[in-house]
PDB file of N, CA and C in Angstrom:
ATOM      1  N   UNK A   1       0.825  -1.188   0.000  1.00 96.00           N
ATOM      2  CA  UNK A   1       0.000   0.000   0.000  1.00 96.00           C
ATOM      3  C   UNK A   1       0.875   1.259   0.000  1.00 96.00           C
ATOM      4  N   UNK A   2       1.899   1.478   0.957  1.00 97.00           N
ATOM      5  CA  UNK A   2       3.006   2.273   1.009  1.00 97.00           C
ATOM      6  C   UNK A   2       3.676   2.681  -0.117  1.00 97.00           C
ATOM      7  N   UNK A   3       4.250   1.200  -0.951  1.00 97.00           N
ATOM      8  CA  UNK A   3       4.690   1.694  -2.090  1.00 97.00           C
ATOM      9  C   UNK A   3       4.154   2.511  -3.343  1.00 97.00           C
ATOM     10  N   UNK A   4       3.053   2.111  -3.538  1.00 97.00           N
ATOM     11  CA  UNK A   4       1.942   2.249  -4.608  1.00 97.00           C
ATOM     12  C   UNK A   4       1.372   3.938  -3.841  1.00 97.00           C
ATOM     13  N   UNK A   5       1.287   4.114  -2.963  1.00 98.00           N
ATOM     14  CA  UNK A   5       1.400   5.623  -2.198  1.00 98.00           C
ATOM     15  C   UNK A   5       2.153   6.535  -3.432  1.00 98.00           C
ATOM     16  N   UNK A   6       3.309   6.283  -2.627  1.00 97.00           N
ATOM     17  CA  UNK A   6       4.323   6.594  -3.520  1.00 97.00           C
ATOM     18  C   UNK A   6       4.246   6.900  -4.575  1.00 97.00           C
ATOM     19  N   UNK A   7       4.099   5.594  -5.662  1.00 96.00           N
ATOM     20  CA  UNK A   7       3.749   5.942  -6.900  1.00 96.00           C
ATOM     21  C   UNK A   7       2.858   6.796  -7.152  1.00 96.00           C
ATOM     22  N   UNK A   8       1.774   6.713  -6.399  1.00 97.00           N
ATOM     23  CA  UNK A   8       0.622   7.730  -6.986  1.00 97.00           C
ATOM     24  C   UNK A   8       1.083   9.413  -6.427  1.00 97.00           C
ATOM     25  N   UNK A   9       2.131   9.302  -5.791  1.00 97.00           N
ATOM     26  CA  UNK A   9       2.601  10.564  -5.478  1.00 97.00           C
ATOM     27  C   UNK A   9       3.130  10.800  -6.686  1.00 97.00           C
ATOM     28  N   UNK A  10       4.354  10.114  -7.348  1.00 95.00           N
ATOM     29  CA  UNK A  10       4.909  10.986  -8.781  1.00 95.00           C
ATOM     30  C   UNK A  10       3.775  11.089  -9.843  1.00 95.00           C
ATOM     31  N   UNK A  11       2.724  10.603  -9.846  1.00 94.00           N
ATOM     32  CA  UNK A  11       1.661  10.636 -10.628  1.00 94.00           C
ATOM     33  C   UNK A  11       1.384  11.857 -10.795  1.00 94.00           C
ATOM     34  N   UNK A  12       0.666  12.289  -9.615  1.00 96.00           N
ATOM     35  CA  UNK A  12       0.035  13.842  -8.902  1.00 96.00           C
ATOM     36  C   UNK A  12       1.320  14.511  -9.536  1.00 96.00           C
ATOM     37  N   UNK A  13       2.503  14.443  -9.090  1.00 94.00           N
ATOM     38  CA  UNK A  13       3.656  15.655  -9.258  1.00 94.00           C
ATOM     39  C   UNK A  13       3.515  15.582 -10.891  1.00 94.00           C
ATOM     40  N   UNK A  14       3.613  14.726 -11.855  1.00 91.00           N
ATOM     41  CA  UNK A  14       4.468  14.562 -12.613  1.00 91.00           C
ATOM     42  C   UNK A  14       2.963  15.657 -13.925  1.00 91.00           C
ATOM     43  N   UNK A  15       1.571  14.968 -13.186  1.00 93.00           N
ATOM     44  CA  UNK A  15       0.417  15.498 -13.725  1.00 93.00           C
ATOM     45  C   UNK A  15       0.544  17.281 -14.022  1.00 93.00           C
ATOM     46  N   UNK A  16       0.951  17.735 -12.749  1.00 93.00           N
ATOM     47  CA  UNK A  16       1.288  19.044 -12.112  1.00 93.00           C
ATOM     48  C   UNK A  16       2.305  19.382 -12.815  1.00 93.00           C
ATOM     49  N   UNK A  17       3.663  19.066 -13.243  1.00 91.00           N
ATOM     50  CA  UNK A  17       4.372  19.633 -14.185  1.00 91.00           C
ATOM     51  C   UNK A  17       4.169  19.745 -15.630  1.00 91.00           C
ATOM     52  N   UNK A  18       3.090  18.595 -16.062  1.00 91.00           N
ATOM     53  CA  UNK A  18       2.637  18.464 -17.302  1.00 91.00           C
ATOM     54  C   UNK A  18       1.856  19.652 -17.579  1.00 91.00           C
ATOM     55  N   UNK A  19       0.651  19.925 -17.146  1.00 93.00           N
ATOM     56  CA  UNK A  19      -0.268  21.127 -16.869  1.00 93.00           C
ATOM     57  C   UNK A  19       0.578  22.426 -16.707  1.00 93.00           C
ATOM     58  N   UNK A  20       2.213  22.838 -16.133  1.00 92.00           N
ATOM     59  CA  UNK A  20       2.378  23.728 -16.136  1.00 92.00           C
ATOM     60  C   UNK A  20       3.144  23.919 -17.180  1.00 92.00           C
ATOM     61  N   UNK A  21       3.866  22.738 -17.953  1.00 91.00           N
ATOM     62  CA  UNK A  21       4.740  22.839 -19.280  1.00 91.00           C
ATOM     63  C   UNK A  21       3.887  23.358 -20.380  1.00 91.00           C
ATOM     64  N   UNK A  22       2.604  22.960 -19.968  1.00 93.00           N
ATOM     65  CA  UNK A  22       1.348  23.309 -21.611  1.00 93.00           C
ATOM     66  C   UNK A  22       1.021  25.004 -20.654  1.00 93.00           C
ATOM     67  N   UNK A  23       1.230  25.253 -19.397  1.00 90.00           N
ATOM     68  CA  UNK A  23       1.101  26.774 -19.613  1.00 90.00           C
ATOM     69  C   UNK A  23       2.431  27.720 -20.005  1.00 90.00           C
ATOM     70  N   UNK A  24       3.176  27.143 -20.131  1.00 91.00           N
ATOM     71  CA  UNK A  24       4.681  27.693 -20.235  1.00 91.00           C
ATOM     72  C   UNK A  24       4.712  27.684 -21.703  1.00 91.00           C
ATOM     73  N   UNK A  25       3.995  26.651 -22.069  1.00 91.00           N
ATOM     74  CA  UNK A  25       4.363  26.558 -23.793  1.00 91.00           C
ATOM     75  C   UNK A  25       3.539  27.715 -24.751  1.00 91.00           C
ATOM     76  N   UNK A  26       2.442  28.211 -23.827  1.00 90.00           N
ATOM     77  CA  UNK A  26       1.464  28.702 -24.223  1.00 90.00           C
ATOM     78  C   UNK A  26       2.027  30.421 -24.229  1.00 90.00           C
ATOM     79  N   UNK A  27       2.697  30.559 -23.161  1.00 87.00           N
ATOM     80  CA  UNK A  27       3.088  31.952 -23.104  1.00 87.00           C
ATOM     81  C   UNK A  27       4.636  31.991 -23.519  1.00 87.00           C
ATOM     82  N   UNK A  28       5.207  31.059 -23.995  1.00 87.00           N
ATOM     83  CA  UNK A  28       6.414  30.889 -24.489  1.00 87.00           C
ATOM     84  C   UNK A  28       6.863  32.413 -25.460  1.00 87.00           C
ATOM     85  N   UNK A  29       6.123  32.080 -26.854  1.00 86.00           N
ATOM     86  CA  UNK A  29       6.271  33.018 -27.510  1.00 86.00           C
ATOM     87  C   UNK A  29       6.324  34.758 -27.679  1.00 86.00           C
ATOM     88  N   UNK A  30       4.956  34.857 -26.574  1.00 89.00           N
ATOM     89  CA  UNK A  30       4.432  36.409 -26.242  1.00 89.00           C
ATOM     90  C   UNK A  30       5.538  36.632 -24.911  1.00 89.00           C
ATOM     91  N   UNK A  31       5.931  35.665 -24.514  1.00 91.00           N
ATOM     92  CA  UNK A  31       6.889  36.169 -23.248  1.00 91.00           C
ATOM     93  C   UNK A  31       7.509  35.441 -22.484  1.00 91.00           C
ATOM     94  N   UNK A  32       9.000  35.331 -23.240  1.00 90.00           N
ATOM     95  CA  UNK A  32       9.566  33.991 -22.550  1.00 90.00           C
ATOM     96  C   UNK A  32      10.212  34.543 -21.074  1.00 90.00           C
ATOM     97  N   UNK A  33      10.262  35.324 -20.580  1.00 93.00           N
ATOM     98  CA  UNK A  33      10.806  35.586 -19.387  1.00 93.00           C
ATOM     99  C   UNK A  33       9.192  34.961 -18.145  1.00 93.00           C
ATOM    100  N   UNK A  34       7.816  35.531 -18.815  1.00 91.00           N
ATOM    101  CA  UNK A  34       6.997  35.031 -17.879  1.00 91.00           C
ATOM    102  C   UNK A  34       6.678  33.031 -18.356  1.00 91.00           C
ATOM    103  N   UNK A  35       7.202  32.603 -19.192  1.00 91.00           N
ATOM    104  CA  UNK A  35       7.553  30.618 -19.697  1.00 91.00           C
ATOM    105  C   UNK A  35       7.929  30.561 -18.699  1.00 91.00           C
ATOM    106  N   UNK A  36       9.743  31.047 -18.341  1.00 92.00           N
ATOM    107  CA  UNK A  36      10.372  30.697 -17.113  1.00 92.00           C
ATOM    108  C   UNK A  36       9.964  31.039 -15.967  1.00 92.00           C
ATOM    109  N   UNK A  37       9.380  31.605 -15.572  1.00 93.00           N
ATOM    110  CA  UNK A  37       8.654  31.979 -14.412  1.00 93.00           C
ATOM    111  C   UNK A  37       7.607  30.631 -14.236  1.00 93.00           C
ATOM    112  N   UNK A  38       7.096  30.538 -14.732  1.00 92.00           N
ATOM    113  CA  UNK A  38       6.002  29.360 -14.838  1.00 92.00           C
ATOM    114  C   UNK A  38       6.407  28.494 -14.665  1.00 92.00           C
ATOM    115  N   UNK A  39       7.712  27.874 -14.990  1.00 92.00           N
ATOM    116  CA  UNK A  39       7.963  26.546 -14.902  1.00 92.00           C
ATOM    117  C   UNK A  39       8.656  26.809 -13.920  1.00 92.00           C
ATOM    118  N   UNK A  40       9.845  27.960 -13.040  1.00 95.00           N
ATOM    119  CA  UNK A  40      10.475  27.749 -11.446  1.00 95.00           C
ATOM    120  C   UNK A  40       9.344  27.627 -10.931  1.00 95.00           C
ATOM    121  N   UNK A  41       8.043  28.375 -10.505  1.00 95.00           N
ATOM    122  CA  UNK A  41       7.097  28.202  -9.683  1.00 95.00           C
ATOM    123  C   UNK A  41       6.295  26.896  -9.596  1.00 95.00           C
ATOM    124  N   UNK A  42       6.501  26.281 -10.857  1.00 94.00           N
ATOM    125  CA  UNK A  42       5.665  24.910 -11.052  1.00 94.00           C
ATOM    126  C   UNK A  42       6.687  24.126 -10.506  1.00 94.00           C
ATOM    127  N   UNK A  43       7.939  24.132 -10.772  1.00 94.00           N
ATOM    128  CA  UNK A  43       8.792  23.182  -9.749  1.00 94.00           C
ATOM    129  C   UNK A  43       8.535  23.303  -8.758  1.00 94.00           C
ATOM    130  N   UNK A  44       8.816  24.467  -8.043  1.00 96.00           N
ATOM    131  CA  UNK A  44       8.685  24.577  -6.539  1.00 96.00           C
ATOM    132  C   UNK A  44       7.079  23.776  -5.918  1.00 96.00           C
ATOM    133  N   UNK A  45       6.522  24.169  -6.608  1.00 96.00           N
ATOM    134  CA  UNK A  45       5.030  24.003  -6.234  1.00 96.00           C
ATOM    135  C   UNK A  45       5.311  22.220  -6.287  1.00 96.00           C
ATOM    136  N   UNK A  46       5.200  21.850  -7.155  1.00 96.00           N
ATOM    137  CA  UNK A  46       5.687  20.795  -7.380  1.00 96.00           C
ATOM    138  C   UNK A  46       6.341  19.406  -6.526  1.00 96.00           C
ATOM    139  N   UNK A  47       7.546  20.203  -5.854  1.00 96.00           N
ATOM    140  CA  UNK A  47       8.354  19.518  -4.210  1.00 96.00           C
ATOM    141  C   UNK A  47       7.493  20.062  -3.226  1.00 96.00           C
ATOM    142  N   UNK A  48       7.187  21.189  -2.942  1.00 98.00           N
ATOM    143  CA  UNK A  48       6.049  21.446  -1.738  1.00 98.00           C
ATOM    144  C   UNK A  48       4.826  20.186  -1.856  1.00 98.00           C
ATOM    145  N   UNK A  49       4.491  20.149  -3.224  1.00 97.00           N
ATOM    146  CA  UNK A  49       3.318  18.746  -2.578  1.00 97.00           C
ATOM    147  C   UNK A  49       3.412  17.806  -2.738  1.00 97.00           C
ATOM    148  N   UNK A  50       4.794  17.295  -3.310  1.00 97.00           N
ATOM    149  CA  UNK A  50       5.389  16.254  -3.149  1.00 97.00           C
ATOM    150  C   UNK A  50       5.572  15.916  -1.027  1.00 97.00           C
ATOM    151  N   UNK A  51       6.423  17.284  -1.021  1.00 97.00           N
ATOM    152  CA  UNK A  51       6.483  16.868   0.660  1.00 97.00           C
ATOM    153  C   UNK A  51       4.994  17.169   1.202  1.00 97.00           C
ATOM    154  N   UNK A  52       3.942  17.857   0.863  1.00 98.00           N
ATOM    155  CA  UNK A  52       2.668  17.418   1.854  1.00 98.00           C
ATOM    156  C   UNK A  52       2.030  16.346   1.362  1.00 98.00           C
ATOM    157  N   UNK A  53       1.989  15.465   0.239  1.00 98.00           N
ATOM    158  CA  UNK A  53       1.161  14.204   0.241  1.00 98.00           C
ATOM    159  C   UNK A  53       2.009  13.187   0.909  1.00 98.00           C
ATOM    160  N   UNK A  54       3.771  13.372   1.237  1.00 98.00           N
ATOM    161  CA  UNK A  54       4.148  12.374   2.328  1.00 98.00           C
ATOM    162  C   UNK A  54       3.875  12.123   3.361  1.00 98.00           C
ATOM    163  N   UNK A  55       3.650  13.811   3.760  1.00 98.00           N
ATOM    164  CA  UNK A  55       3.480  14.130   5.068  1.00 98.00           C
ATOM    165  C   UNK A  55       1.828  13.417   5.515  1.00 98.00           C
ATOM    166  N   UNK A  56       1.404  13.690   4.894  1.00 97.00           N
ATOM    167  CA  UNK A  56      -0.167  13.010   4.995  1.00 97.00           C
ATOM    168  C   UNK A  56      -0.234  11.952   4.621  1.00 97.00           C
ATOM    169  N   UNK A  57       0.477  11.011   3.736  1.00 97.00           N
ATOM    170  CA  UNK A  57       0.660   9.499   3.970  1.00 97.00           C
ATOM    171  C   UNK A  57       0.885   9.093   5.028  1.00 97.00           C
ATOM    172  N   UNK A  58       2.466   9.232   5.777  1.00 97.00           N
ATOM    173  CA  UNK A  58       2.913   9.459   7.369  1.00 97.00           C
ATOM    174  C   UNK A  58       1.836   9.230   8.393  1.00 97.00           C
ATOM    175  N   UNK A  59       1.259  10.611   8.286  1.00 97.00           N
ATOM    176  CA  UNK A  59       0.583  11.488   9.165  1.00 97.00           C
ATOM    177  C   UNK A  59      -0.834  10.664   9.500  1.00 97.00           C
ATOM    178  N   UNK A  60      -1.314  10.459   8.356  1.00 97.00           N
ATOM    179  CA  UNK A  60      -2.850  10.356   8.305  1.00 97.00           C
ATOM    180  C   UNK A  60      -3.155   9.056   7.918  1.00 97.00           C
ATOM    181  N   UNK A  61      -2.305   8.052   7.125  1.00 96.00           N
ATOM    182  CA  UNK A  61      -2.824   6.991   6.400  1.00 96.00           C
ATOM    183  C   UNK A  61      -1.400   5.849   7.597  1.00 96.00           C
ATOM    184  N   UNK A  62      -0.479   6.423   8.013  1.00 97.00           N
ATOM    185  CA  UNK A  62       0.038   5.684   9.024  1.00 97.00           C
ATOM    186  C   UNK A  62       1.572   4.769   8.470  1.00 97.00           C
ATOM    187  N   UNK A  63       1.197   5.168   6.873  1.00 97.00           N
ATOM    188  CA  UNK A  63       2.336   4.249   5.728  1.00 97.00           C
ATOM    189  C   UNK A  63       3.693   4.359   6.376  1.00 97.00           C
ATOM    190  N   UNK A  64       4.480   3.012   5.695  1.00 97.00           N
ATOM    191  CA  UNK A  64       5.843   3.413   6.179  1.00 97.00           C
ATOM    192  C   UNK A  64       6.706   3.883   5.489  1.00 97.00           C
ATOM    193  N   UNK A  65       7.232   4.927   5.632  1.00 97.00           N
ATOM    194  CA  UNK A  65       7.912   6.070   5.025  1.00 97.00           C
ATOM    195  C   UNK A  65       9.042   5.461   4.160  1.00 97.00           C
ATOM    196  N   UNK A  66       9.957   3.933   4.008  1.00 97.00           N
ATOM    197  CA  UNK A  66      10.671   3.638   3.319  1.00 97.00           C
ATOM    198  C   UNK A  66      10.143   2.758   1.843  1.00 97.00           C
ATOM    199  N   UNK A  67       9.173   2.452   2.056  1.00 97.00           N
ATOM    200  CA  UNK A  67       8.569   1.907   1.288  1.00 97.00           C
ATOM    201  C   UNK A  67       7.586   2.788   0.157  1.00 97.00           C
ATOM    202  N   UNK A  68       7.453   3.674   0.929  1.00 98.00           N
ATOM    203  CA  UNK A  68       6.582   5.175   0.165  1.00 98.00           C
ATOM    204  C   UNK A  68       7.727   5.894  -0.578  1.00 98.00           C
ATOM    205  N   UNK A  69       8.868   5.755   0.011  1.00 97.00           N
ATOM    206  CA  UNK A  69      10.082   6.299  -0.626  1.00 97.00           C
ATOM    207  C   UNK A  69      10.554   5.115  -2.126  1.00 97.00           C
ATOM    208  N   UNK A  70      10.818   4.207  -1.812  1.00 97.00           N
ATOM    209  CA  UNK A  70      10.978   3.189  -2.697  1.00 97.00           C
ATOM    210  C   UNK A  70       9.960   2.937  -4.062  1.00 97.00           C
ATOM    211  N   UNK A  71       8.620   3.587  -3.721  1.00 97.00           N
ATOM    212  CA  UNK A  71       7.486   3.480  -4.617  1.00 97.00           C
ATOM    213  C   UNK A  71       7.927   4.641  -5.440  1.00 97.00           C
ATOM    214  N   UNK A  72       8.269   5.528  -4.694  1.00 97.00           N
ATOM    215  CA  UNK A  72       8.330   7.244  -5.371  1.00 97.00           C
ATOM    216  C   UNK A  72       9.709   6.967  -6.678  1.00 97.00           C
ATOM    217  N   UNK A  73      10.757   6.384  -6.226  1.00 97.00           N
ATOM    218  CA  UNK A  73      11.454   6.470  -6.630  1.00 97.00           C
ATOM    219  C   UNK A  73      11.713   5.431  -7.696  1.00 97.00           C
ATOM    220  N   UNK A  74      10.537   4.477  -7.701  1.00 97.00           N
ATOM    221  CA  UNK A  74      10.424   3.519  -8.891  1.00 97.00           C
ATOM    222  C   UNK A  74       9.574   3.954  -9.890  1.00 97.00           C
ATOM    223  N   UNK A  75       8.758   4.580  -9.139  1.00 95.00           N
ATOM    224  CA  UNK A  75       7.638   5.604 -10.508  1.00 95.00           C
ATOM    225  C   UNK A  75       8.881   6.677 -10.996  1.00 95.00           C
ATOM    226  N   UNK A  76       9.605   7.593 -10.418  1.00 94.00           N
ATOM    227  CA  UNK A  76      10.431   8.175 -11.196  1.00 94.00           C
ATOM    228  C   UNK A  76      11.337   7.771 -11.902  1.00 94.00           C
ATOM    229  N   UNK A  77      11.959   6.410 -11.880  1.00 94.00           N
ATOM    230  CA  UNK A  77      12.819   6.282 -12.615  1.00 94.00           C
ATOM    231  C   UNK A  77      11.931   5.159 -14.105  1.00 94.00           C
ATOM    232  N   UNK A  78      11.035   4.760 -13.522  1.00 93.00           N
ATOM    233  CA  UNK A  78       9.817   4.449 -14.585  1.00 93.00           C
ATOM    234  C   UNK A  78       9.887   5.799 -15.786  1.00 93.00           C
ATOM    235  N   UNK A  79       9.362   6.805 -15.139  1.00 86.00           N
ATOM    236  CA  UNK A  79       9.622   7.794 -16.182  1.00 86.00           C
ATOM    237  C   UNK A  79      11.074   7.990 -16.820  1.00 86.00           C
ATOM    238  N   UNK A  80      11.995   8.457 -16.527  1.00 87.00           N
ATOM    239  CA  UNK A  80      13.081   8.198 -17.228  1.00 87.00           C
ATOM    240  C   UNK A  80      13.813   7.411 -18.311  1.00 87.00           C
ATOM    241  N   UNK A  81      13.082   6.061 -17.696  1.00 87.00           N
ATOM    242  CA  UNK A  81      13.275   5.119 -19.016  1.00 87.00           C
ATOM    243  C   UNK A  81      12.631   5.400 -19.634  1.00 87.00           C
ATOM    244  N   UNK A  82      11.568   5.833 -20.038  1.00 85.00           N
ATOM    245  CA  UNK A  82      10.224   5.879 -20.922  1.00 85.00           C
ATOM    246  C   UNK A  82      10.872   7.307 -21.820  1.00 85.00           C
ATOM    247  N   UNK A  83      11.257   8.083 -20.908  1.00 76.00           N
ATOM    248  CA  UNK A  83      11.605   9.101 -21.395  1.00 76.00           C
ATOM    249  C   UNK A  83      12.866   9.122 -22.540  1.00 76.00           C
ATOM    250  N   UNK A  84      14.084   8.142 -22.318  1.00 70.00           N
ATOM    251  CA  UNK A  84      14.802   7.875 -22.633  1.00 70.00           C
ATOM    252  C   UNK A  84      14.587   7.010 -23.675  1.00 70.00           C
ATOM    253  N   UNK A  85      13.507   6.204 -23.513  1.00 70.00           N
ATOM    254  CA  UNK A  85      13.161   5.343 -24.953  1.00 70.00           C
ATOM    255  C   UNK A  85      12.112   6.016 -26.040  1.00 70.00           C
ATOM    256  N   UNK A  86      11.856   7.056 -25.409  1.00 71.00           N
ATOM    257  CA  UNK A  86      11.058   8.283 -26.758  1.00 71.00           C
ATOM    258  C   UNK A  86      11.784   8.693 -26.660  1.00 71.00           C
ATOM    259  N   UNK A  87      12.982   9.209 -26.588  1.00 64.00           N
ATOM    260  CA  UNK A  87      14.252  10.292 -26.969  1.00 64.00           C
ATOM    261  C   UNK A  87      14.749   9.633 -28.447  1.00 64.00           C
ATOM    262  N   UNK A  88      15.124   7.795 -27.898  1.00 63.00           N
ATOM    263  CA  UNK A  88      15.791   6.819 -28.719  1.00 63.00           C
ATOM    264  C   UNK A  88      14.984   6.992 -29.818  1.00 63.00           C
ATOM    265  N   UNK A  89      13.916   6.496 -30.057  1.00 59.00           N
ATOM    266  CA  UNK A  89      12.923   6.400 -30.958  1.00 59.00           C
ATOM    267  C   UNK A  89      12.681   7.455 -32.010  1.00 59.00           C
ATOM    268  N   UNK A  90      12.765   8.580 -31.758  1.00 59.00           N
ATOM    269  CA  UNK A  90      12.716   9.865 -32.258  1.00 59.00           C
ATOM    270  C   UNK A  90      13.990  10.212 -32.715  1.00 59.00           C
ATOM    271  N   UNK A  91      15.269   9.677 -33.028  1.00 56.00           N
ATOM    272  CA  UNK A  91      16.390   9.831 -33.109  1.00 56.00           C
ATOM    273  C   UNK A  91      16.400   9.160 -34.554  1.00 56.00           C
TER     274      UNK A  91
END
């Protein structure tokens, strides 16, 4: 349950950077100084609820924090490969 936590934590984050890359892309052109703005604040935003859906896993659902860690970090590197094999592909 812990792990799969986890996972559904990079889910939420990863959802949240997606949504702010299509607003960054959107104001790209008319104003790339406010793109970059959009995407530091979407990072930040980003690790802030990364650390409150742990904290409320922890907190509220009772999970154990190494295993919630281990989930997180298998959904992220899930992405990476994926990422890395549409890089390949497109090459």
């Amino acid at each position: 349950m812990a792990a799969g936590y986890g996972g559904a934590v990079t889910i939420i984050a990863t959802l949240l950077l997606g949504w702010r890359m299509l607003r960054a892309g959107q104001h790209a052109r008319l104003d790339p100084r406010k793109s970059m703005r959009i995407l530091y604040v979407g990072a930040a935003w980003r690790f802030m609820l990364a650390v409150a859906l742990f904290a409320f896993g922890i907190g509220y659902f009772r999970l154990d924090p190494p295993a919630m860690i281990v989930g997180f970090v298998l959904a992220q590197l899930a992405y990476l490969f994926v990422g890395l094999g549409t890089q390949r592909a497109s090459d």
